Amino acid sequence: MIVRSLAAAVLSFSLLAGPALAQAPGGYQPPAAAPAGAPATLTIGQGVLKGSRAEGVDYFYAIPFAPAPVGDLRWRPPGAAPAWTGERDATEAPPSCQSNEDCLYLNVVRPAGAKRGARLPVIVWIHGSAFRVGQAIGAFGADTEGTEFAKKGVIVVGVNHRLGRAGWFAHPALTKEPGLTANYGNMDQIAALKWVQANIAAFGGDPRNVTAVGESAGAMGILNMMISPEAKGLFQRAVVESGFARTTPTPLADAEATGVKLAEAAGVTGDGPEAAAALRKLPLSALGGAGRIGAPGGPFPVMDGRLYAETVIQGFTAGHEAKIPLIIGGNSHEASLVRPTAAMLAAQPAERQAALMTVFGDDKGKAINDFVTVQSITEPDRAIARLHARNGAPMWLYYFSYVPAAEAARKPYGAAHVDEVRFVFGQPRASFAGEDLPLSDAMNRYWANFARTGRPGAVGGVAWPKFDLAREAQIEFGAEGPKVREHLLKDWRDFVEAQAK
Protein backbone atom coordinates (compact mmCIF):
# COMPACT_ATOMS: atom_id res chain seq x y z
CA MET A 1 0.00 0.00 0.00
CA ILE A 2 2.88 2.38 0.79
CA VAL A 3 4.43 1.62 -2.59
CA ARG A 4 1.15 2.13 -4.47
CA SER A 5 0.48 5.44 -2.72
CA LEU A 6 4.03 6.55 -3.34
CA ALA A 7 3.77 5.78 -7.04
CA ALA A 8 0.49 7.59 -7.46
CA ALA A 9 1.56 10.64 -5.52
CA VAL A 10 5.00 11.05 -7.08
CA LEU A 11 3.85 10.43 -10.64
CA SER A 12 0.89 12.77 -10.31
CA PHE A 13 3.25 15.49 -9.08
CA SER A 14 5.70 14.83 -11.90
CA LEU A 15 3.09 14.85 -14.64
CA LEU A 16 1.95 18.28 -13.59
CA ALA A 17 5.46 19.62 -13.21
CA GLY A 18 5.92 21.43 -16.44
CA PRO A 19 5.62 21.52 -20.24
CA ALA A 20 8.43 19.45 -21.16
CA LEU A 21 9.28 17.94 -24.41
CA ALA A 22 13.06 17.76 -24.56
CA GLN A 23 14.47 20.68 -26.49
CA ALA A 24 17.06 20.08 -29.18
CA PRO A 25 20.42 21.79 -28.66
CA GLY A 26 21.76 24.36 -31.05
CA GLY A 27 18.50 25.71 -32.44
CA TYR A 28 17.80 22.62 -34.53
CA GLN A 29 15.33 22.99 -37.41
CA PRO A 30 13.99 20.03 -39.42
CA PRO A 31 14.86 19.93 -43.13
CA ALA A 32 12.64 22.22 -45.20
CA ALA A 33 13.43 20.48 -48.48
CA ALA A 34 15.15 17.47 -49.98
CA PRO A 35 18.88 17.75 -50.66
CA ALA A 36 19.53 19.49 -53.97
CA GLY A 37 20.41 17.08 -56.74
CA ALA A 38 19.29 15.61 -60.00
CA PRO A 39 15.56 15.13 -60.61
CA ALA A 40 14.08 11.73 -59.69
CA THR A 41 10.78 10.98 -61.40
CA LEU A 42 8.38 8.18 -60.48
CA THR A 43 4.82 7.29 -61.45
CA ILE A 44 2.50 5.86 -58.81
CA GLY A 45 -1.25 5.27 -58.90
CA GLN A 46 -2.02 8.82 -57.81
CA GLY A 47 0.14 10.50 -60.47
CA VAL A 48 3.72 11.47 -61.31
CA LEU A 49 6.18 12.53 -58.59
CA LYS A 50 9.25 14.65 -59.23
CA GLY A 51 11.68 14.27 -56.37
CA SER A 52 15.41 14.71 -55.90
CA ARG A 53 18.40 12.35 -56.20
CA ALA A 54 21.52 13.12 -54.19
CA GLU A 55 24.49 10.96 -53.16
CA GLY A 56 22.81 7.67 -54.00
CA VAL A 57 19.47 8.42 -52.35
CA ASP A 58 16.08 9.38 -53.84
CA TYR A 59 13.82 11.76 -51.92
CA PHE A 60 10.07 12.06 -52.52
CA TYR A 61 8.45 14.43 -50.05
CA ALA A 62 4.89 15.56 -49.27
CA ILE A 63 2.93 12.76 -50.95
CA PRO A 64 -0.75 13.04 -49.91
CA PHE A 65 -2.04 9.74 -48.50
CA ALA A 66 -5.52 11.09 -47.66
CA PRO A 67 -7.60 14.18 -48.44
CA ALA A 68 -6.98 17.26 -46.33
CA PRO A 69 -9.01 16.72 -43.10
CA VAL A 70 -10.48 20.21 -43.11
CA GLY A 71 -14.00 21.63 -43.20
CA ASP A 72 -16.54 18.81 -43.22
CA LEU A 73 -13.68 16.25 -43.20
CA ARG A 74 -12.37 17.37 -39.81
CA TRP A 75 -12.86 14.60 -37.22
CA ARG A 76 -13.63 11.97 -39.82
CA PRO A 77 -11.64 8.86 -40.72
CA PRO A 78 -9.11 9.56 -43.48
CA GLY A 79 -10.45 9.06 -47.02
CA ALA A 80 -8.90 7.66 -50.19
CA ALA A 81 -5.57 9.05 -51.36
CA PRO A 82 -6.15 11.89 -53.86
CA ALA A 83 -4.85 11.85 -57.44
CA TRP A 84 -3.32 14.72 -59.42
CA THR A 85 -2.49 15.56 -63.01
CA GLY A 86 0.93 16.50 -64.35
CA GLU A 87 4.13 16.24 -62.32
CA ARG A 88 3.83 16.87 -58.60
CA ASP A 89 6.82 18.57 -56.98
CA ALA A 90 8.04 16.23 -54.26
CA THR A 91 11.07 18.13 -53.01
CA GLU A 92 9.55 20.41 -50.35
CA ALA A 93 8.85 19.17 -46.84
CA PRO A 94 5.16 18.95 -45.97
CA PRO A 95 3.61 21.15 -43.29
CA SER A 96 3.54 19.84 -39.74
CA CYS A 97 0.17 18.85 -38.30
CA GLN A 98 1.22 20.88 -35.26
CA SER A 99 0.40 24.09 -37.12
CA ASN A 100 -1.68 23.10 -40.16
CA GLU A 101 -4.73 20.85 -40.48
CA ASP A 102 -3.93 20.22 -44.17
CA CYS A 103 -1.01 17.96 -43.30
CA LEU A 104 -1.74 14.33 -44.20
CA TYR A 105 1.39 13.73 -46.23
CA LEU A 106 4.17 11.19 -46.11
CA ASN A 107 7.76 11.14 -47.32
CA VAL A 108 9.52 8.25 -49.07
CA VAL A 109 13.31 7.98 -49.10
CA ARG A 110 14.88 5.08 -50.97
CA PRO A 111 18.14 3.84 -52.52
CA ALA A 112 18.55 5.76 -55.77
CA GLY A 113 16.82 4.20 -58.75
CA ALA A 114 15.29 1.26 -56.89
CA LYS A 115 13.04 -0.61 -59.30
CA ARG A 116 9.68 -2.27 -58.91
CA GLY A 117 10.40 -5.89 -58.05
CA ALA A 118 13.50 -5.08 -55.97
CA ARG A 119 11.52 -6.03 -52.84
CA LEU A 120 13.56 -3.82 -50.55
CA PRO A 121 12.70 -3.80 -46.84
CA VAL A 122 10.54 -0.90 -45.68
CA ILE A 123 10.56 1.09 -42.44
CA VAL A 124 7.44 3.16 -41.67
CA TRP A 125 8.38 5.87 -39.17
CA ILE A 126 5.73 7.25 -36.80
CA HIS A 127 7.17 10.21 -34.97
CA GLY A 128 6.87 11.10 -31.31
CA SER A 129 4.60 13.98 -30.47
CA ALA A 130 3.08 13.86 -26.97
CA PHE A 131 -0.03 13.89 -29.22
CA ARG A 132 0.66 17.59 -29.76
CA VAL A 133 3.83 18.43 -31.70
CA GLY A 134 6.37 17.26 -34.25
CA GLN A 135 6.48 16.00 -37.82
CA ALA A 136 7.69 13.01 -39.78
CA ILE A 137 10.77 14.60 -41.30
CA GLY A 138 12.51 15.56 -38.07
CA ALA A 139 12.18 16.98 -34.57
CA PHE A 140 14.08 17.33 -31.29
CA GLY A 141 17.50 17.32 -32.92
CA ALA A 142 17.04 14.34 -35.25
CA ASP A 143 16.58 14.32 -39.01
CA THR A 144 14.29 11.32 -39.53
CA GLU A 145 13.93 11.36 -43.31
CA GLY A 146 15.90 8.10 -43.53
CA THR A 147 19.06 8.89 -45.51
CA GLU A 148 21.35 6.51 -43.57
CA PHE A 149 18.84 3.67 -43.88
CA ALA A 150 18.48 4.23 -47.63
CA LYS A 151 22.26 3.96 -47.97
CA LYS A 152 21.92 0.51 -46.39
CA GLY A 153 19.22 -0.64 -48.82
CA VAL A 154 16.14 0.15 -46.71
CA ILE A 155 13.24 2.34 -47.84
CA VAL A 156 11.89 4.74 -45.18
CA VAL A 157 8.36 6.13 -45.19
CA GLY A 158 7.85 8.99 -42.72
CA VAL A 159 4.24 9.67 -41.74
CA ASN A 160 2.49 12.85 -40.64
CA HIS A 161 -0.70 12.43 -38.62
CA ARG A 162 -3.21 14.75 -37.03
CA LEU A 163 -2.16 16.27 -33.71
CA GLY A 164 -3.74 18.00 -30.73
CA ARG A 165 -7.52 18.44 -30.75
CA ALA A 166 -7.59 17.61 -34.47
CA GLY A 167 -6.05 14.22 -33.73
CA TRP A 168 -7.69 13.16 -30.46
CA PHE A 169 -11.09 14.62 -29.62
CA ALA A 170 -14.43 13.15 -28.59
CA HIS A 171 -17.94 14.60 -28.46
CA PRO A 172 -21.32 12.81 -28.41
CA ALA A 173 -22.28 14.46 -31.70
CA LEU A 174 -19.21 12.95 -33.36
CA THR A 175 -19.58 9.55 -31.69
CA LYS A 176 -23.06 9.23 -33.23
CA GLU A 177 -21.62 9.50 -36.74
CA PRO A 178 -20.77 6.27 -38.60
CA GLY A 179 -17.22 4.94 -38.51
CA LEU A 180 -14.41 5.16 -36.01
CA THR A 181 -14.34 8.10 -33.63
CA ALA A 182 -12.07 10.07 -31.29
CA ASN A 183 -8.64 8.65 -32.30
CA TYR A 184 -8.15 10.42 -35.62
CA GLY A 185 -4.35 10.60 -35.33
CA ASN A 186 -4.22 6.83 -34.95
CA MET A 187 -6.57 6.41 -37.91
CA ASP A 188 -4.09 8.41 -39.99
CA GLN A 189 -1.28 6.06 -38.99
CA ILE A 190 -3.32 3.07 -40.15
CA ALA A 191 -4.27 4.86 -43.38
CA ALA A 192 -0.58 5.52 -44.10
CA LEU A 193 0.26 1.85 -43.54
CA LYS A 194 -2.51 0.92 -45.97
CA TRP A 195 -1.05 3.39 -48.48
CA VAL A 196 2.28 1.61 -48.11
CA GLN A 197 0.66 -1.74 -48.83
CA ALA A 198 -0.88 -0.33 -52.01
CA ASN A 199 2.00 1.79 -53.29
CA ILE A 200 5.42 0.87 -51.93
CA ALA A 201 6.14 -1.69 -54.66
CA ALA A 202 6.32 1.19 -57.17
CA PHE A 203 9.27 2.55 -55.15
CA GLY A 204 11.00 -0.85 -55.14
CA GLY A 205 9.74 -1.84 -51.70
CA ASP A 206 8.27 -5.09 -50.43
CA PRO A 207 4.78 -4.66 -48.93
CA ARG A 208 5.27 -7.99 -47.16
CA ASN A 209 8.39 -6.77 -45.36
CA VAL A 210 7.27 -3.65 -43.50
CA THR A 211 8.70 -2.65 -40.11
CA ALA A 212 6.72 -0.10 -38.10
CA VAL A 213 9.12 2.04 -36.06
CA GLY A 214 7.86 4.65 -33.62
CA GLU A 215 8.92 6.72 -30.64
CA SER A 216 6.90 7.93 -27.65
CA ALA A 217 3.32 8.65 -28.81
CA GLY A 218 4.20 7.00 -32.13
CA ALA A 219 5.47 3.93 -30.28
CA MET A 220 2.27 3.84 -28.23
CA GLY A 221 0.35 3.78 -31.50
CA ILE A 222 2.38 0.82 -32.73
CA LEU A 223 1.82 -1.17 -29.54
CA ASN A 224 -1.90 -0.59 -29.87
CA MET A 225 -1.87 -1.53 -33.56
CA MET A 226 -0.25 -4.82 -32.57
CA ILE A 227 -3.42 -5.70 -30.62
CA SER A 228 -5.97 -3.94 -32.82
CA PRO A 229 -7.91 -5.81 -35.54
CA GLU A 230 -8.06 -2.50 -37.43
CA ALA A 231 -4.32 -2.79 -38.25
CA LYS A 232 -4.05 -6.54 -38.78
CA GLY A 233 -1.46 -7.54 -41.37
CA LEU A 234 -0.25 -4.03 -42.14
CA PHE A 235 3.31 -4.59 -40.83
CA GLN A 236 5.49 -7.63 -40.20
CA ARG A 237 7.89 -6.33 -37.55
CA ALA A 238 7.92 -3.50 -35.03
CA VAL A 239 10.36 -1.29 -33.11
CA VAL A 240 8.95 0.50 -30.07
CA GLU A 241 11.10 3.30 -28.63
CA SER A 242 9.88 4.71 -25.31
CA GLY A 243 6.40 3.23 -25.65
CA PHE A 244 4.76 3.84 -22.21
CA ALA A 245 3.26 0.37 -22.37
CA ARG A 246 1.31 0.57 -19.11
CA THR A 247 -0.63 3.72 -20.00
CA THR A 248 -4.41 3.49 -20.12
CA PRO A 249 -6.51 5.25 -22.79
CA THR A 250 -9.11 7.73 -21.63
CA PRO A 251 -12.59 6.18 -21.24
CA LEU A 252 -14.88 7.34 -24.04
CA ALA A 253 -17.41 8.83 -21.61
CA ASP A 254 -14.69 10.94 -19.96
CA ALA A 255 -13.33 12.10 -23.32
CA GLU A 256 -16.84 13.02 -24.44
CA ALA A 257 -17.45 14.96 -21.22
CA THR A 258 -14.27 16.96 -21.86
CA GLY A 259 -15.41 17.57 -25.44
CA VAL A 260 -18.82 18.80 -24.30
CA LYS A 261 -17.19 21.17 -21.81
CA LEU A 262 -14.85 22.59 -24.45
CA ALA A 263 -17.66 22.87 -27.00
CA GLU A 264 -19.96 24.69 -24.61
CA ALA A 265 -17.17 27.11 -23.72
CA ALA A 266 -16.91 27.83 -27.44
CA GLY A 267 -20.67 28.37 -27.74
CA VAL A 268 -21.68 24.97 -29.19
CA THR A 269 -24.41 23.00 -27.41
CA GLY A 270 -26.34 19.84 -28.18
CA ASP A 271 -25.25 16.42 -29.43
CA GLY A 272 -26.88 16.15 -32.84
CA PRO A 273 -25.75 16.85 -36.43
CA GLU A 274 -26.10 20.59 -35.93
CA ALA A 275 -23.60 20.49 -33.07
CA ALA A 276 -21.15 18.44 -35.17
CA ALA A 277 -21.45 20.91 -38.04
CA ALA A 278 -20.93 23.86 -35.69
CA LEU A 279 -17.86 22.26 -34.15
CA ARG A 280 -16.32 21.76 -37.59
CA LYS A 281 -16.72 25.45 -38.35
CA LEU A 282 -14.75 26.51 -35.27
CA PRO A 283 -11.05 27.26 -35.37
CA LEU A 284 -9.30 24.57 -33.35
CA SER A 285 -7.96 27.29 -31.08
CA ALA A 286 -11.52 27.85 -29.86
CA LEU A 287 -11.37 24.45 -28.15
CA GLY A 288 -8.52 25.44 -25.86
CA GLY A 289 -4.87 24.52 -25.78
CA ALA A 290 -3.54 21.02 -25.33
CA GLY A 291 -2.38 21.70 -21.79
CA ARG A 292 0.54 20.14 -19.97
CA ILE A 293 1.67 16.64 -20.74
CA GLY A 294 -0.32 14.23 -18.59
CA ALA A 295 -2.85 16.83 -17.46
CA PRO A 296 -6.48 15.63 -17.53
CA GLY A 297 -8.47 16.53 -20.62
CA GLY A 298 -5.52 16.86 -23.00
CA PRO A 299 -5.29 15.09 -26.38
CA PHE A 300 -4.81 11.39 -25.66
CA PRO A 301 -5.98 8.02 -27.04
CA VAL A 302 -9.57 7.15 -26.21
CA MET A 303 -10.98 3.71 -25.41
CA ASP A 304 -13.49 3.79 -28.25
CA GLY A 305 -14.20 0.04 -28.23
CA ARG A 306 -12.90 -0.59 -31.76
CA LEU A 307 -9.51 0.91 -32.48
CA TYR A 308 -8.77 0.89 -28.75
CA ALA A 309 -10.67 -2.03 -27.26
CA GLU A 310 -8.28 -3.03 -24.45
CA THR A 311 -5.09 -1.73 -22.89
CA VAL A 312 -1.75 -2.84 -24.32
CA ILE A 313 -0.91 -4.84 -21.19
CA GLN A 314 -4.31 -6.53 -21.29
CA GLY A 315 -3.88 -7.39 -24.96
CA PHE A 316 -0.38 -8.84 -24.56
CA THR A 317 -1.38 -10.68 -21.38
CA ALA A 318 -4.24 -12.32 -23.26
CA GLY A 319 -1.96 -13.14 -26.20
CA HIS A 320 -3.96 -10.99 -28.61
CA GLU A 321 -0.92 -9.22 -30.06
CA ALA A 322 0.47 -9.93 -33.51
CA LYS A 323 3.22 -12.51 -32.98
CA ILE A 324 5.76 -10.56 -35.00
CA PRO A 325 9.42 -9.83 -34.26
CA LEU A 326 9.60 -6.91 -31.84
CA ILE A 327 12.32 -4.62 -30.48
CA ILE A 328 11.35 -2.53 -27.47
CA GLY A 329 13.38 -0.23 -25.25
CA GLY A 330 13.81 3.13 -23.62
CA ASN A 331 16.28 5.63 -22.24
CA SER A 332 17.97 6.07 -18.89
CA HIS A 333 16.30 9.42 -18.12
CA GLU A 334 12.81 9.20 -19.56
CA ALA A 335 11.68 11.34 -16.62
CA SER A 336 13.15 14.30 -18.51
CA LEU A 337 9.75 14.46 -20.22
CA VAL A 338 8.09 15.59 -16.97
CA ARG A 339 11.06 16.85 -14.93
CA PRO A 340 10.36 15.66 -11.39
CA THR A 341 12.39 17.39 -8.66
CA ALA A 342 13.87 16.49 -5.31
CA ALA A 343 11.38 18.85 -3.70
CA MET A 344 8.51 16.69 -4.94
CA LEU A 345 9.95 13.69 -3.16
CA ALA A 346 10.79 15.69 -0.06
CA ALA A 347 7.14 16.79 0.13
CA GLN A 348 6.02 13.18 0.55
CA PRO A 349 5.49 11.54 3.97
CA ALA A 350 8.65 10.05 5.47
CA GLU A 351 7.38 6.48 4.97
CA ARG A 352 6.98 7.02 1.24
CA GLN A 353 10.35 8.67 0.87
CA ALA A 354 12.03 5.82 2.71
CA ALA A 355 10.38 3.15 0.57
CA LEU A 356 11.61 4.74 -2.64
CA MET A 357 15.07 5.71 -1.44
CA THR A 358 15.74 2.23 -0.08
CA VAL A 359 15.68 1.03 -3.69
CA PHE A 360 16.80 4.08 -5.69
CA GLY A 361 19.39 5.62 -3.35
CA ASP A 362 19.78 8.60 -1.02
CA ASP A 363 20.06 11.37 -3.62
CA LYS A 364 16.46 12.63 -3.72
CA GLY A 365 16.75 14.26 -7.13
CA LYS A 366 18.28 11.20 -8.76
CA ALA A 367 15.98 8.82 -6.88
CA ILE A 368 12.76 10.43 -8.05
CA ASN A 369 14.00 10.77 -11.62
CA ASP A 370 15.08 7.14 -11.76
CA PHE A 371 11.80 6.06 -10.21
CA VAL A 372 9.65 7.95 -12.73
CA THR A 373 11.83 6.65 -15.59
CA VAL A 374 11.47 3.04 -14.50
CA GLN A 375 7.77 3.40 -13.78
CA SER A 376 6.95 4.97 -17.13
CA ILE A 377 9.25 3.06 -19.50
CA THR A 378 11.92 0.71 -18.11
CA GLU A 379 9.66 -1.70 -16.20
CA PRO A 380 6.82 -1.70 -18.77
CA ASP A 381 9.40 -2.55 -21.46
CA ARG A 382 10.41 -5.63 -19.49
CA ALA A 383 6.77 -6.55 -18.94
CA ILE A 384 6.07 -6.44 -22.70
CA ALA A 385 9.26 -8.38 -23.44
CA ARG A 386 8.28 -11.11 -20.99
CA LEU A 387 4.73 -11.37 -22.32
CA HIS A 388 5.70 -11.36 -26.01
CA ALA A 389 8.43 -13.96 -25.42
CA ARG A 390 6.05 -16.08 -23.34
CA ASN A 391 3.56 -15.92 -26.20
CA GLY A 392 6.15 -17.43 -28.53
CA ALA A 393 7.15 -14.34 -30.50
CA PRO A 394 10.73 -13.19 -31.29
CA MET A 395 11.66 -10.42 -28.86
CA TRP A 396 14.64 -8.08 -28.33
CA LEU A 397 15.07 -5.53 -25.53
CA TYR A 398 17.38 -2.50 -25.28
CA TYR A 399 18.32 0.28 -22.86
CA PHE A 400 19.84 3.53 -24.14
CA SER A 401 22.04 5.29 -21.58
CA TYR A 402 24.61 7.10 -23.73
CA VAL A 403 25.18 10.79 -23.00
CA PRO A 404 27.63 12.65 -25.28
CA ALA A 405 30.45 14.33 -23.37
CA ALA A 406 29.31 17.75 -24.54
CA GLU A 407 25.89 17.19 -22.92
CA ALA A 408 26.96 15.53 -19.66
CA ALA A 409 26.79 18.66 -17.52
CA ARG A 410 23.16 19.37 -18.38
CA LYS A 411 22.08 15.72 -18.32
CA PRO A 412 23.22 14.42 -14.92
CA TYR A 413 20.50 11.76 -14.77
CA GLY A 414 21.20 10.11 -18.12
CA ALA A 415 19.92 9.98 -21.68
CA ALA A 416 16.76 12.05 -22.07
CA HIS A 417 13.49 11.14 -23.71
CA VAL A 418 13.96 11.27 -27.54
CA ASP A 419 17.79 11.23 -27.34
CA GLU A 420 18.06 7.83 -29.01
CA VAL A 421 16.21 8.97 -32.16
CA ARG A 422 19.18 10.94 -33.50
CA PHE A 423 21.43 7.92 -32.93
CA VAL A 424 19.04 5.52 -34.66
CA PHE A 425 18.72 7.71 -37.77
CA GLY A 426 22.32 8.96 -37.73
CA GLN A 427 21.32 12.43 -38.91
CA PRO A 428 22.19 15.25 -39.01
CA ARG A 429 25.78 14.01 -39.20
CA ALA A 430 27.17 17.40 -38.20
CA SER A 431 25.45 17.13 -34.82
CA PHE A 432 27.66 14.24 -33.71
CA ALA A 433 31.09 14.48 -32.16
CA GLY A 434 33.56 12.00 -33.56
CA GLU A 435 33.34 9.77 -30.51
CA ASP A 436 29.53 9.60 -30.82
CA LEU A 437 29.41 8.24 -34.37
CA PRO A 438 30.37 4.60 -33.70
CA LEU A 439 27.36 4.10 -31.43
CA SER A 440 25.03 5.82 -33.89
CA ASP A 441 26.36 3.73 -36.77
CA ALA A 442 25.89 0.55 -34.71
CA MET A 443 22.28 1.40 -33.82
CA ASN A 444 21.45 2.32 -37.40
CA ARG A 445 22.87 -1.02 -38.60
CA TYR A 446 20.95 -3.02 -35.98
CA TRP A 447 17.67 -1.32 -36.96
CA ALA A 448 18.40 -1.77 -40.69
CA ASN A 449 19.24 -5.43 -40.25
CA PHE A 450 16.09 -5.98 -38.22
CA ALA A 451 14.03 -4.42 -41.02
CA ARG A 452 15.80 -6.62 -43.55
CA THR A 453 15.81 -9.97 -41.74
CA GLY A 454 13.61 -9.75 -38.64
CA ARG A 455 16.69 -10.05 -36.39
CA PRO A 456 19.08 -7.29 -35.26
CA GLY A 457 21.93 -9.80 -35.38
CA ALA A 458 25.54 -8.77 -34.77
CA VAL A 459 25.86 -6.01 -37.37
CA GLY A 460 26.49 -3.41 -34.66
CA GLY A 461 29.61 -5.28 -33.54
CA VAL A 462 27.99 -7.28 -30.72
CA ALA A 463 25.51 -10.13 -31.15
CA TRP A 464 22.19 -8.84 -29.79
CA PRO A 465 20.64 -11.82 -27.99
CA LYS A 466 16.98 -12.67 -28.31
CA PHE A 467 15.15 -12.00 -25.06
CA ASP A 468 14.25 -15.11 -23.07
CA LEU A 469 12.64 -15.60 -19.70
CA ALA A 470 15.69 -17.22 -18.13
CA ARG A 471 18.52 -14.76 -18.89
CA GLU A 472 16.43 -11.71 -19.72
CA ALA A 473 19.38 -10.49 -21.76
CA GLN A 474 19.29 -7.18 -23.57
CA ILE A 475 21.60 -4.64 -25.20
CA GLU A 476 22.66 -1.50 -23.37
CA PHE A 477 23.68 1.31 -25.70
CA GLY A 478 25.93 3.18 -23.30
CA ALA A 479 29.35 4.69 -22.74
CA GLU A 480 31.03 1.35 -23.50
CA GLY A 481 29.18 0.94 -26.79
CA PRO A 482 26.69 -1.91 -27.31
CA LYS A 483 26.98 -4.35 -24.41
CA VAL A 484 24.91 -7.41 -23.48
CA ARG A 485 23.37 -7.17 -20.02
CA GLU A 486 21.38 -9.83 -18.17
CA HIS A 487 18.63 -8.86 -15.69
CA LEU A 488 19.57 -5.19 -16.08
CA LEU A 489 18.18 -2.95 -13.29
CA LYS A 490 16.31 -5.91 -11.88
CA ASP A 491 15.80 -4.46 -8.37
CA TRP A 492 14.40 -1.21 -9.75
CA ARG A 493 12.12 -3.01 -12.17
CA ASP A 494 10.93 -5.49 -9.54
CA PHE A 495 10.04 -2.63 -7.16
CA VAL A 496 7.91 -0.91 -9.80
CA GLU A 497 6.39 -4.17 -11.04
CA ALA A 498 5.17 -4.95 -7.54
CA GLN A 499 3.20 -1.71 -7.38
CA ALA A 500 1.86 -2.20 -10.92
CA LYS A 501 0.28 -5.47 -9.79
PDB file of C-alpha atoms in Angstrom, residues 156 228 289 399 402 404 434:
ATOM      1  CA  VAL A 156      11.894   4.741 -45.181  1.00  0.00           C
ATOM      2  CA  SER A 228      -5.973  -3.938 -32.818  1.00  0.00           C
ATOM      3  CA  GLY A 289      -4.873  24.518 -25.779  1.00  0.00           C
ATOM      4  CA  TYR A 399      18.319   0.277 -22.858  1.00  0.00           C
ATOM      5  CA  TYR A 402      24.607   7.103 -23.727  1.00  0.00           C
ATOM      6  CA  PRO A 404      27.626  12.654 -25.276  1.00  0.00           C
ATOM      7  CA  GLY A 434      33.562  11.997 -33.564  1.00  0.00           C
TER       8      GLY A 434
END
